[in-house]
CSV table of C-alpha atoms and ligand atoms in Angstrom, one decimal:
chain,number,residue,atom,x,y,z
A,1,MET,CA,-136.2,-152.8,-113.4
A,2,SER,CA,-133.2,-150.6,-114.1
A,3,THR,CA,-132.8,-147.6,-112.1
A,4,PHE,CA,-130.5,-145.7,-114.6
A,5,LYS,CA,-132.0,-142.7,-116.3
A,6,LYS,CA,-130.3,-143.6,-119.6
A,7,HIS,CA,-128.3,-146.4,-121.0
A,8,ILE,CA,-125.4,-145.0,-123.1
A,9,LEU,CA,-123.2,-147.0,-125.4
A,10,ILE,CA,-119.7,-145.3,-125.8
A,11,THR,CA,-117.5,-146.9,-128.4
A,12,GLY,CA,-113.6,-146.5,-128.4
A,13,GLY,CA,-113.7,-145.4,-124.7
A,14,ALA,CA,-110.4,-147.0,-124.0
A,15,GLY,CA,-108.6,-144.7,-126.4
A,16,PHE,CA,-107.4,-141.0,-126.0
A,17,ILE,CA,-110.3,-139.0,-126.4
A,18,GLY,CA,-112.9,-141.6,-125.5
A,19,SER,CA,-111.3,-142.3,-122.2
A,20,HIS,CA,-111.8,-138.6,-121.4
A,21,VAL,CA,-115.3,-138.8,-122.5
A,22,VAL,CA,-116.2,-141.8,-120.1
A,23,ARG,CA,-114.7,-140.2,-117.4
A,24,LEU,CA,-116.5,-137.1,-117.8
A,25,PHE,CA,-120.0,-139.0,-118.1
A,26,VAL,CA,-119.5,-141.5,-115.4
A,27,ASN,CA,-118.3,-138.9,-113.0
A,28,LYS,CA,-120.8,-136.1,-114.2
A,29,TYR,CA,-123.9,-138.5,-114.5
A,30,PRO,CA,-124.2,-141.0,-111.7
A,31,ASP,CA,-127.9,-141.9,-113.2
A,32,TYR,CA,-126.6,-142.8,-116.5
A,33,LYS,CA,-125.2,-146.3,-117.1
A,34,ILE,CA,-122.2,-146.1,-119.4
A,35,LEU,CA,-121.1,-149.3,-121.4
A,36,ASN,CA,-117.6,-148.9,-122.8
A,37,LEU,CA,-117.2,-151.1,-125.8
A,38,ASP,CA,-113.7,-151.2,-127.1
A,39,LYS,CA,-111.8,-153.8,-129.1
A,40,LEU,CA,-108.6,-152.9,-127.2
A,41,THR,CA,-106.4,-152.3,-130.4
A,42,TYR,CA,-102.8,-151.0,-129.8
A,43,ALA,CA,-104.7,-147.7,-129.1
A,44,GLY,CA,-106.8,-148.9,-126.6
A,45,ASN,CA,-105.9,-149.0,-123.0
A,46,LEU,CA,-107.7,-149.6,-119.9
A,47,MET,CA,-104.8,-148.0,-117.7
A,48,ASN,CA,-106.5,-145.0,-119.1
A,49,LEU,CA,-109.5,-145.5,-116.9
A,50,LYS,CA,-108.2,-146.9,-113.7
A,51,ASP,CA,-110.0,-144.2,-111.7
A,52,VAL,CA,-113.6,-144.8,-112.9
A,53,GLU,CA,-113.4,-148.7,-113.4
A,54,ARG,CA,-115.1,-149.6,-110.1
A,55,LYS,CA,-117.8,-147.2,-110.4
A,56,PRO,CA,-121.5,-148.8,-110.3
A,57,ASN,CA,-122.7,-147.0,-113.4
A,58,TYR,CA,-119.4,-148.0,-115.5
A,59,GLU,CA,-119.0,-151.1,-117.4
A,60,PHE,CA,-116.3,-152.5,-119.8
A,61,LEU,CA,-117.0,-154.7,-122.8
A,62,ARG,CA,-114.2,-156.0,-125.1
A,63,GLY,CA,-115.6,-156.4,-128.7
A,64,ASP,CA,-115.3,-155.5,-132.4
A,65,ILE,CA,-117.6,-152.9,-133.9
A,66,VAL,CA,-117.1,-154.8,-137.4
A,67,ASN,CA,-118.7,-157.9,-136.1
A,68,SER,CA,-122.4,-157.2,-137.0
A,69,ASP,CA,-123.9,-160.3,-135.3
A,70,PHE,CA,-122.0,-159.3,-132.2
A,71,ILE,CA,-123.2,-155.7,-132.4
A,72,GLN,CA,-126.9,-156.7,-133.3
A,73,ASN,CA,-127.0,-159.0,-130.5
A,74,LEU,CA,-125.5,-156.7,-127.9
A,75,PHE,CA,-128.0,-154.0,-128.8
A,76,LYS,CA,-130.9,-156.7,-128.4
A,77,GLU,CA,-129.8,-157.5,-125.2
A,78,ARG,CA,-128.9,-154.0,-123.5
A,79,LYS,CA,-131.3,-151.6,-125.3
A,80,PHE,CA,-129.2,-148.7,-125.2
A,81,ASP,CA,-131.0,-145.4,-125.7
A,82,SER,CA,-127.9,-143.4,-127.0
A,83,VAL,CA,-124.6,-144.1,-128.3
A,84,ILE,CA,-121.7,-142.0,-128.5
A,85,HIS,CA,-119.5,-143.4,-131.3
A,86,LEU,CA,-115.6,-142.7,-130.9
A,87,ALA,CA,-114.2,-146.1,-132.0
A,88,ALA,CA,-112.0,-145.8,-134.9
A,89,GLU,CA,-108.6,-146.2,-136.4
A,90,SER,CA,-107.2,-142.6,-135.9
A,91,HIS,CA,-103.6,-142.4,-137.1
A,92,VAL,CA,-103.0,-141.1,-140.5
A,93,ASP,CA,-99.7,-142.5,-141.0
A,94,ARG,CA,-101.0,-146.0,-140.3
A,95,SER,CA,-103.7,-145.2,-143.0
A,96,ILE,CA,-101.2,-144.6,-145.5
A,97,SER,CA,-99.6,-148.2,-144.7
A,98,ASN,CA,-102.8,-149.9,-144.1
A,99,PRO,CA,-106.0,-148.5,-145.5
A,100,MET,CA,-108.2,-151.5,-145.3
A,101,GLU,CA,-108.4,-151.5,-141.5
A,102,PHE,CA,-109.6,-147.9,-141.7
A,103,ILE,CA,-112.3,-148.8,-144.1
A,104,MET,CA,-113.4,-151.7,-142.0
A,105,THR,CA,-113.7,-149.9,-138.7
A,106,ASN,CA,-114.4,-146.5,-139.5
A,107,VAL,CA,-117.1,-147.3,-142.3
A,108,VAL,CA,-118.3,-150.7,-141.6
A,109,GLY,CA,-118.3,-150.6,-138.0
A,110,THR,CA,-119.9,-147.4,-138.2
A,111,VAL,CA,-122.6,-148.9,-140.5
A,112,ASN,CA,-123.1,-151.9,-138.0
A,113,LEU,CA,-123.8,-149.4,-135.3
A,114,LEU,CA,-126.2,-147.5,-137.3
A,115,ASN,CA,-128.3,-150.5,-138.3
A,116,ALA,CA,-128.5,-151.7,-134.9
A,117,SER,CA,-129.8,-148.4,-133.5
A,118,ARG,CA,-132.1,-148.0,-136.2
A,119,ASP,CA,-133.5,-151.5,-135.5
A,120,THR,CA,-133.6,-150.9,-131.7
A,121,TRP,CA,-135.0,-147.2,-131.9
A,122,LYS,CA,-137.6,-148.1,-134.8
A,123,GLY,CA,-141.2,-146.9,-134.6
A,124,ALA,CA,-142.4,-144.9,-131.9
A,125,GLU,CA,-139.4,-145.0,-129.6
A,126,LEU,CA,-137.5,-143.2,-132.4
A,127,THR,CA,-139.0,-139.9,-131.5
A,128,ALA,CA,-139.2,-140.9,-127.7
A,129,ASP,CA,-137.0,-139.1,-125.1
A,130,ARG,CA,-134.0,-138.3,-127.3
A,131,ASN,CA,-132.3,-141.3,-128.5
A,132,ILE,CA,-129.2,-140.0,-130.0
A,133,PHE,CA,-126.4,-141.4,-132.2
A,134,TYR,CA,-123.7,-139.0,-131.6
A,135,HIS,CA,-120.8,-139.6,-134.2
A,136,VAL,CA,-117.4,-138.0,-133.1
A,137,SER,CA,-115.4,-136.9,-136.3
A,138,THR,CA,-112.7,-134.7,-137.5
A,139,ASP,CA,-111.8,-131.7,-139.4
A,140,GLU,CA,-109.7,-133.8,-141.7
A,141,VAL,CA,-112.8,-134.5,-143.8
A,142,TYR,CA,-112.9,-130.8,-145.1
A,143,GLY,CA,-109.3,-131.3,-146.6
A,144,SER,CA,-106.7,-128.7,-146.5
A,145,LEU,CA,-106.8,-124.9,-146.3
A,146,GLY,CA,-104.6,-122.2,-147.7
A,147,LYS,CA,-103.0,-119.5,-145.9
A,148,SER,CA,-106.3,-117.9,-144.8
A,149,GLY,CA,-110.0,-119.0,-144.1
A,150,TYR,CA,-111.7,-121.5,-141.9
A,151,PHE,CA,-113.5,-124.7,-142.0
A,152,THR,CA,-117.3,-124.0,-141.2
A,153,GLU,CA,-120.2,-126.7,-141.0
A,154,LYS,CA,-120.9,-125.6,-144.7
A,155,SER,CA,-117.4,-126.3,-146.1
A,156,PRO,CA,-117.6,-129.1,-148.7
A,157,TYR,CA,-115.8,-132.6,-148.1
A,158,ASP,CA,-112.5,-132.9,-149.6
A,159,PRO,CA,-110.4,-135.7,-147.7
A,160,HIS,CA,-106.9,-136.6,-148.7
A,161,SER,CA,-105.8,-139.4,-146.7
A,162,PRO,CA,-107.2,-142.9,-146.3
A,163,TYR,CA,-107.8,-141.8,-142.5
A,164,SER,CA,-109.8,-138.7,-143.5
A,165,ALA,CA,-111.5,-140.4,-146.4
A,166,SER,CA,-112.8,-143.4,-144.3
A,167,LYS,CA,-114.1,-140.7,-141.7
A,168,ALA,CA,-115.8,-138.6,-144.5
A,169,GLY,CA,-117.7,-142.0,-145.6
A,170,SER,CA,-118.6,-142.6,-142.1
A,171,ASP,CA,-120.0,-139.2,-141.8
A,172,HIS,CA,-122.0,-139.5,-144.9
A,173,MET,CA,-123.3,-142.8,-143.9
A,174,VAL,CA,-124.5,-141.2,-140.6
A,175,ARG,CA,-126.2,-138.4,-142.2
A,176,ALA,CA,-127.7,-140.8,-144.5
A,177,TYR,CA,-129.4,-142.7,-141.9
A,178,PHE,CA,-130.9,-139.3,-140.5
A,179,ASP,CA,-132.2,-138.5,-144.1
A,180,THR,CA,-133.4,-142.1,-144.9
A,181,TYR,CA,-134.6,-143.6,-141.8
A,182,GLY,CA,-134.9,-140.5,-139.4
A,183,LEU,CA,-132.2,-141.8,-137.1
A,184,PRO,CA,-131.6,-139.0,-134.6
A,185,ILE,CA,-128.0,-138.2,-135.5
A,186,VAL,CA,-125.5,-135.6,-134.1
A,187,ILE,CA,-122.2,-135.1,-136.0
A,188,SER,CA,-119.3,-133.2,-134.4
A,189,ASN,CA,-116.0,-132.4,-136.3
A,190,CYS,CA,-113.1,-131.6,-134.2
A,191,SER,CA,-109.5,-130.4,-134.7
A,192,ASN,CA,-106.5,-131.8,-133.3
A,193,ASN,CA,-106.7,-132.8,-129.6
A,194,TYR,CA,-103.7,-133.0,-127.2
A,195,GLY,CA,-103.7,-133.8,-123.5
A,196,SER,CA,-103.3,-136.8,-121.1
A,197,HIS,CA,-103.3,-140.4,-122.3
A,198,HIS,CA,-102.4,-139.5,-125.9
A,199,PHE,CA,-100.9,-142.5,-127.6
A,200,PRO,CA,-97.3,-141.7,-128.2
A,201,GLU,CA,-97.4,-142.1,-132.0
A,202,LYS,CA,-99.2,-138.8,-132.5
A,203,LEU,CA,-96.8,-135.5,-132.6
A,204,ILE,CA,-97.3,-134.3,-129.3
A,205,PRO,CA,-96.9,-137.0,-126.9
A,206,LEU,CA,-94.3,-138.6,-129.3
A,207,ALA,CA,-92.1,-135.4,-129.0
A,208,ILE,CA,-92.4,-135.4,-125.3
A,209,HIS,CA,-91.4,-138.9,-124.9
A,210,ASN,CA,-88.4,-138.4,-127.5
A,211,ILE,CA,-87.2,-135.1,-125.7
A,212,LYS,CA,-87.3,-136.8,-122.3
A,213,ASN,CA,-85.1,-139.6,-123.5
A,214,ASN,CA,-82.7,-137.5,-125.7
A,215,ARG,CA,-84.1,-138.9,-129.0
A,216,PRO,CA,-84.5,-137.0,-132.2
A,217,VAL,CA,-87.8,-135.4,-132.5
A,218,PRO,CA,-89.0,-136.3,-136.2
A,219,VAL,CA,-90.6,-133.1,-137.9
A,220,TYR,CA,-92.1,-133.9,-141.3
A,221,GLY,CA,-90.9,-131.8,-144.2
A,222,LYS,CA,-90.4,-128.2,-143.2
A,223,GLY,CA,-92.6,-128.3,-140.3
A,224,GLU,CA,-94.5,-125.7,-141.8
A,225,ASN,CA,-98.0,-127.5,-141.6
A,226,VAL,CA,-100.4,-125.8,-139.3
A,227,ARG,CA,-103.0,-127.5,-136.9
A,228,ASP,CA,-105.5,-126.0,-134.6
A,229,TRP,CA,-105.0,-127.4,-131.3
A,230,LEU,CA,-107.6,-128.1,-128.5
A,231,TYR,CA,-107.3,-129.6,-125.0
A,232,VAL,CA,-109.1,-132.8,-124.8
A,233,GLU,CA,-111.1,-132.1,-121.9
A,234,ASP,CA,-112.6,-129.1,-123.8
A,235,HIS,CA,-113.4,-131.4,-126.7
A,236,ALA,CA,-115.3,-134.0,-124.0
A,237,ARG,CA,-117.1,-130.9,-122.7
A,238,ALA,CA,-118.3,-129.9,-126.0
A,239,ILE,CA,-119.5,-133.5,-126.6
A,240,ASP,CA,-121.3,-133.5,-123.4
A,241,ILE,CA,-123.4,-130.3,-124.2
A,242,LEU,CA,-124.0,-131.3,-127.8
A,243,PHE,CA,-125.2,-134.9,-126.7
A,244,HIS,CA,-127.6,-133.2,-124.5
A,245,LYS,CA,-128.6,-130.1,-126.4
A,246,ALA,CA,-127.9,-130.5,-130.3
A,247,GLU,CA,-130.9,-131.0,-132.7
A,248,ALA,CA,-131.0,-134.2,-134.3
A,249,GLY,CA,-129.6,-134.0,-137.7
A,250,SER,CA,-127.2,-131.4,-136.8
A,251,THR,CA,-123.5,-131.0,-137.2
A,252,TYR,CA,-121.2,-128.8,-135.2
A,253,ASN,CA,-117.6,-127.9,-135.6
A,254,ILE,CA,-115.3,-128.0,-132.5
A,255,GLY,CA,-111.9,-126.0,-132.5
A,256,GLY,CA,-109.4,-124.6,-130.4
A,257,GLN,CA,-108.9,-121.0,-132.4
A,258,ASN,CA,-105.4,-122.1,-131.7
A,259,GLU,CA,-103.3,-122.5,-134.9
A,260,TRP,CA,-99.7,-123.6,-134.5
A,261,ARG,CA,-97.1,-124.5,-137.3
A,262,ASN,CA,-95.7,-127.8,-136.3
A,263,ILE,CA,-92.3,-126.4,-136.1
A,264,ASP,CA,-93.2,-123.6,-133.7
A,265,LEU,CA,-95.2,-126.0,-131.6
A,266,ILE,CA,-92.2,-128.3,-131.1
A,267,ARG,CA,-89.8,-125.5,-130.2
A,268,LEU,CA,-92.3,-124.2,-127.5
A,269,LEU,CA,-92.5,-127.8,-126.5
A,270,CYS,CA,-88.8,-127.9,-126.3
A,271,SER,CA,-88.6,-124.9,-124.3
A,272,ILE,CA,-91.2,-126.4,-121.8
A,273,MET,CA,-89.3,-129.5,-121.3
A,274,ASP,CA,-86.2,-127.6,-120.7
A,275,ARG,CA,-87.8,-125.7,-118.0
A,276,LYS,CA,-89.5,-128.9,-116.6
A,277,LEU,CA,-86.4,-131.1,-116.8
A,278,ASN,CA,-84.0,-128.2,-115.6
A,279,ARG,CA,-82.1,-128.5,-118.9
A,280,LYS,CA,-80.2,-125.4,-120.2
A,281,GLU,CA,-82.8,-123.4,-122.3
A,282,GLY,CA,-81.9,-124.5,-126.2
A,283,THR,CA,-81.1,-128.1,-125.3
A,284,SER,CA,-84.1,-129.6,-126.4
A,285,THR,CA,-84.2,-127.8,-129.7
A,286,GLN,CA,-81.1,-129.7,-130.7
A,287,LEU,CA,-83.0,-132.8,-130.9
A,288,ILE,CA,-85.5,-131.4,-133.8
A,289,SER,CA,-84.8,-133.6,-136.8
A,290,PHE,CA,-86.6,-132.6,-140.3
A,291,VAL,CA,-87.6,-136.0,-142.0
A,292,LYS,CA,-89.3,-137.0,-145.0
A,293,ASP,CA,-92.9,-135.4,-145.4
A,294,ARG,CA,-95.9,-137.5,-144.9
A,295,ALA,CA,-97.4,-138.5,-148.3
A,296,GLY,CA,-100.5,-136.1,-149.3
A,297,HIS,CA,-99.9,-134.1,-145.9
A,298,ASP,CA,-102.7,-131.5,-145.6
A,299,MET,CA,-101.1,-128.1,-145.2
A,300,ARG,CA,-103.3,-126.2,-142.9
A,301,TYR,CA,-106.6,-127.0,-140.8
A,302,ALA,CA,-108.3,-124.3,-138.9
A,303,ILE,CA,-112.0,-124.4,-137.5
A,304,ASP,CA,-114.6,-122.0,-137.3
A,305,SER,CA,-116.5,-123.3,-134.2
A,306,SER,CA,-118.5,-119.9,-133.9
A,307,LYS,CA,-122.0,-122.2,-134.4
A,308,LEU,CA,-121.1,-124.1,-131.1
A,309,GLN,CA,-120.0,-120.9,-129.2
A,310,ASN,CA,-123.1,-119.0,-130.4
A,311,ASP,CA,-125.7,-121.9,-129.7
A,312,PHE,CA,-124.4,-123.1,-126.6
A,313,GLY,CA,-121.7,-120.7,-125.1
A,314,TRP,CA,-118.9,-123.2,-125.4
A,315,LYS,CA,-115.5,-122.0,-125.8
A,316,PRO,CA,-111.9,-123.6,-125.1
A,317,SER,CA,-111.0,-123.0,-121.6
A,318,LEU,CA,-107.2,-123.3,-121.7
A,319,GLN,CA,-104.4,-121.1,-123.3
A,320,PHE,CA,-102.2,-123.3,-125.1
A,321,GLU,CA,-98.9,-122.7,-123.6
A,322,GLU,CA,-101.1,-123.4,-120.1
A,323,GLY,CA,-102.5,-126.8,-121.7
A,324,LEU,CA,-99.3,-127.9,-123.1
A,325,ALA,CA,-97.3,-127.5,-119.7
A,326,LYS,CA,-100.1,-129.4,-118.1
A,327,THR,CA,-99.8,-132.1,-120.7
A,328,VAL,CA,-96.0,-132.3,-120.1
A,329,ASP,CA,-96.8,-132.5,-116.3
A,330,TRP,CA,-98.8,-135.6,-116.9
A,331,TYR,CA,-96.3,-137.3,-118.9
A,332,LEU,CA,-93.6,-136.7,-116.5
A,333,ALA,CA,-95.7,-137.7,-113.5
A,334,ASN,CA,-96.9,-140.8,-115.3
A,335,GLU,CA,-93.5,-142.7,-116.1
A,336,GLU,CA,-95.2,-146.1,-115.6
A,337,TRP,CA,-98.2,-145.3,-118.3
A,338,LEU,CA,-95.6,-144.2,-120.9
A,339,GLN,CA,-93.1,-147.1,-120.2
A,340,LYS,CA,-96.1,-149.8,-120.3
A,341,VAL,CA,-97.6,-148.3,-123.5
A,342,THR,CA,-93.9,-147.9,-125.3
A,343,SER,CA,-93.0,-151.2,-124.2
A,344,GLY,CA,-96.1,-153.0,-125.3
A,345,GLU,CA,-96.6,-154.4,-121.8
A,346,TYR,CA,-100.2,-153.1,-121.7
A,347,LEU,CA,-101.3,-154.9,-124.7
A,348,SER,CA,-100.4,-158.6,-123.4
A,349,TYR,CA,-101.9,-157.8,-120.1
A,350,TYR,CA,-105.3,-156.8,-121.3
A,351,SER,CA,-105.5,-159.3,-123.9
A,352,GLN,CA,-105.1,-162.2,-121.3
A,353,GLN,CA,-107.9,-160.6,-119.2
A,354,TYR,CA,-110.6,-160.0,-121.6
A,355,GLU,CA,-112.1,-162.6,-124.4
A,356,HIS,CA,-112.1,-161.2,-127.8
A,357,ARG,CA,-115.4,-160.9,-129.6
B,1,NAD,P1,-107.6,-143.5,-130.4
B,1,NAD,O1,-106.8,-144.3,-131.4
B,1,NAD,O2,-106.6,-143.0,-129.4
B,1,NAD,O3,-108.7,-144.5,-129.8
B,1,NAD,C1,-109.5,-145.4,-130.9
B,1,NAD,C2,-110.3,-146.4,-129.8
B,1,NAD,O4,-111.0,-147.2,-130.5
B,1,NAD,C3,-109.2,-147.3,-129.1
B,1,NAD,O5,-109.6,-147.4,-127.9
B,1,NAD,C4,-109.5,-148.6,-129.9
B,1,NAD,O6,-109.2,-149.6,-129.3
B,1,NAD,C5,-110.8,-148.6,-130.2
B,1,NAD,N1,-111.0,-149.3,-131.6
B,1,NAD,C6,-110.4,-149.3,-132.7
B,1,NAD,N2,-111.0,-150.3,-133.5
B,1,NAD,C7,-112.2,-150.9,-133.1
B,1,NAD,C8,-112.9,-151.7,-133.3
B,1,NAD,N3,-112.8,-152.2,-134.7
B,1,NAD,N4,-114.2,-152.0,-132.5
B,1,NAD,C9,-114.1,-151.4,-131.4
B,1,NAD,N5,-113.1,-150.6,-130.8
B,1,NAD,C10,-112.1,-150.0,-131.7
B,1,NAD,O7,-108.4,-142.2,-131.0
B,1,NAD,P2,-108.7,-141.1,-130.6
B,1,NAD,O8,-107.6,-140.0,-131.0
B,1,NAD,O9,-109.2,-141.0,-129.1
B,1,NAD,O10,-110.2,-140.6,-131.4
B,1,NAD,C11,-111.2,-140.9,-131.1
B,1,NAD,C12,-112.4,-140.5,-132.2
B,1,NAD,O11,-112.0,-139.1,-132.2
B,1,NAD,C13,-112.0,-141.0,-133.6
B,1,NAD,O12,-113.3,-141.5,-134.2
B,1,NAD,C14,-111.3,-139.9,-134.3
B,1,NAD,O13,-111.6,-139.8,-135.7
B,1,NAD,C15,-111.9,-138.6,-133.8
B,1,NAD,N6,-111.1,-137.4,-133.6
B,1,NAD,C16,-109.8,-137.7,-132.9
B,1,NAD,C17,-109.1,-136.3,-133.0
B,1,NAD,C18,-107.9,-136.3,-132.6
B,1,NAD,O14,-107.0,-135.3,-132.5
B,1,NAD,N7,-107.3,-137.4,-131.7
B,1,NAD,C19,-109.7,-135.2,-133.6
B,1,NAD,C20,-110.8,-135.2,-134.0
B,1,NAD,C21,-111.6,-136.2,-134.1
B,2,DAU,O1,-107.3,-133.0,-137.2
B,2,DAU,C1,-107.7,-133.9,-136.4
B,2,DAU,C2,-106.9,-135.0,-136.4
B,2,DAU,O2,-105.8,-134.8,-135.8
B,2,DAU,C3,-107.6,-136.3,-135.9
B,2,DAU,O3,-108.7,-136.5,-136.8
B,2,DAU,C4,-106.6,-137.4,-136.0
B,2,DAU,O4,-107.2,-138.6,-135.5
B,2,DAU,C5,-105.4,-137.2,-135.1
B,2,DAU,O5,-104.5,-138.2,-135.3
B,2,DAU,C6,-104.8,-136.0,-135.7
B,2,DAU,O6,-104.1,-136.1,-137.2
B,2,DAU,P1,-102.9,-135.4,-137.6
B,2,DAU,O7,-102.2,-136.1,-138.6
B,2,DAU,O8,-102.9,-134.0,-137.6
B,2,DAU,O9,-101.9,-135.7,-136.0
B,2,DAU,P2,-100.4,-136.0,-135.9
B,2,DAU,O10,-100.2,-136.0,-134.5
B,2,DAU,O11,-100.2,-137.3,-136.5
B,2,DAU,O12,-99.6,-135.1,-136.7
B,2,DAU,C7,-99.9,-133.6,-136.2
B,2,DAU,C8,-99.0,-133.0,-137.2
B,2,DAU,O13,-97.5,-133.1,-137.0
B,2,DAU,C9,-99.1,-133.1,-138.9
B,2,DAU,O14,-99.0,-132.1,-139.6
B,2,DAU,C10,-98.0,-134.2,-139.0
B,2,DAU,C11,-97.0,-133.6,-138.1
B,2,DAU,N1,-96.2,-134.9,-137.7
B,2,DAU,C12,-96.5,-136.1,-136.9
B,2,DAU,C13,-95.8,-136.8,-136.5
B,2,DAU,C14,-96.3,-138.3,-135.9
B,2,DAU,C15,-94.5,-134.6,-137.6
B,2,DAU,O15,-94.1,-133.6,-138.1
B,2,DAU,N2,-93.8,-135.7,-137.1
B,2,DAU,C16,-94.4,-136.7,-136.7
B,2,DAU,O16,-93.7,-137.6,-136.0
């Protein structure tokens, strides 16, 4: 008989946010068994979890959530009592060039997990001690804001990119399983995360990498688009709280109360990098290069997370300058991680180690 109090499936745990969530749960809850299921796409990297991979309450399994037979069998075998679902195609630019991959993983993959959870938890067990299907989603489902206002949990969905449309589709399916089958779900919609282990295709790690190597830093359009940035460990902490405390069927917004125009963010980053690399102030800003805008580029995201703050007392723990400086320190101290990721070396290494299902 298992001695673990809970058996939790975390999907996408080898990715950026997923690895922070896995680390938090494995370290904080030694009496929970965590299975990290990840396909190890280009975005999945087991180097992200080196520090927890030998813990007795952690296990990794390589697999694709789009494979419904595999998912059904896995649930029959393991009898998870909860799911924290982060696996997704996550990059907006890639969704513009390859939308189908996003529909498959983000919508079909999510529905496969919903079906398997419903089938495993049906009947009396459904209302037993807290089965939860926790779906991690994005503020991008709400579309774009003008100069003022905030997204609340009641904002209408208005996605514009194939990525955000696929996440909106998955959110609707998750809610439909609550309304139709009584599957106990929680959804959170979070703003832009930043921090360690962020794949260097996204703005902040890409800029850090390029500044370090004296390469141009591409800023889309005029750099006037606004994002609300949250330190990734604050997001993981919010997921922990909501996983344990949110009512089934509920939705929460998570945000940093930290809006920055892209160009201002990049200028701040350049100045931090000048300091850290002992360069003359103003050196790195010369690398800024305005390039063609992203198609359908949402102008402004800003999150009202007062529901989360009022219900559970959560709030962001770090000032942006502090979080950004910590992030830069991590990238400068982890040359090997960045080198293996940018060279693609990490991919072939793990492909050989794990069979693909
Ligand atoms: P990421 O791209 O860094 O990681 C995604 C992970 O999912 C990778 O490890 C990848 O291998 C895995 N994966 C992809 N397709 C899979 C499949 N078919 N089967 C199994 N595993 C698969 O993404 P992230 O930035 O860590 O985002 C995680 C989640 O959080 C996503 O659902 C994303 O929509 C959401 N989110 C991200 C942000 C952000 O700022 N990054 C903000 C809000 C919400
Ligand atoms: O808002 C939450 C979303 O944040 C998540 O759901 C997504 O998974 C995550 O990727 C992120 O989406 P963005 O498109 O906002 O992140 P990205 O880092 O790609 O871009 C941030 C902003 O910077 C955006 O306005 C586009 C711009 N940008 C991006 C890149 C990669 C540039 O100006 N230049 C770049 O090279």
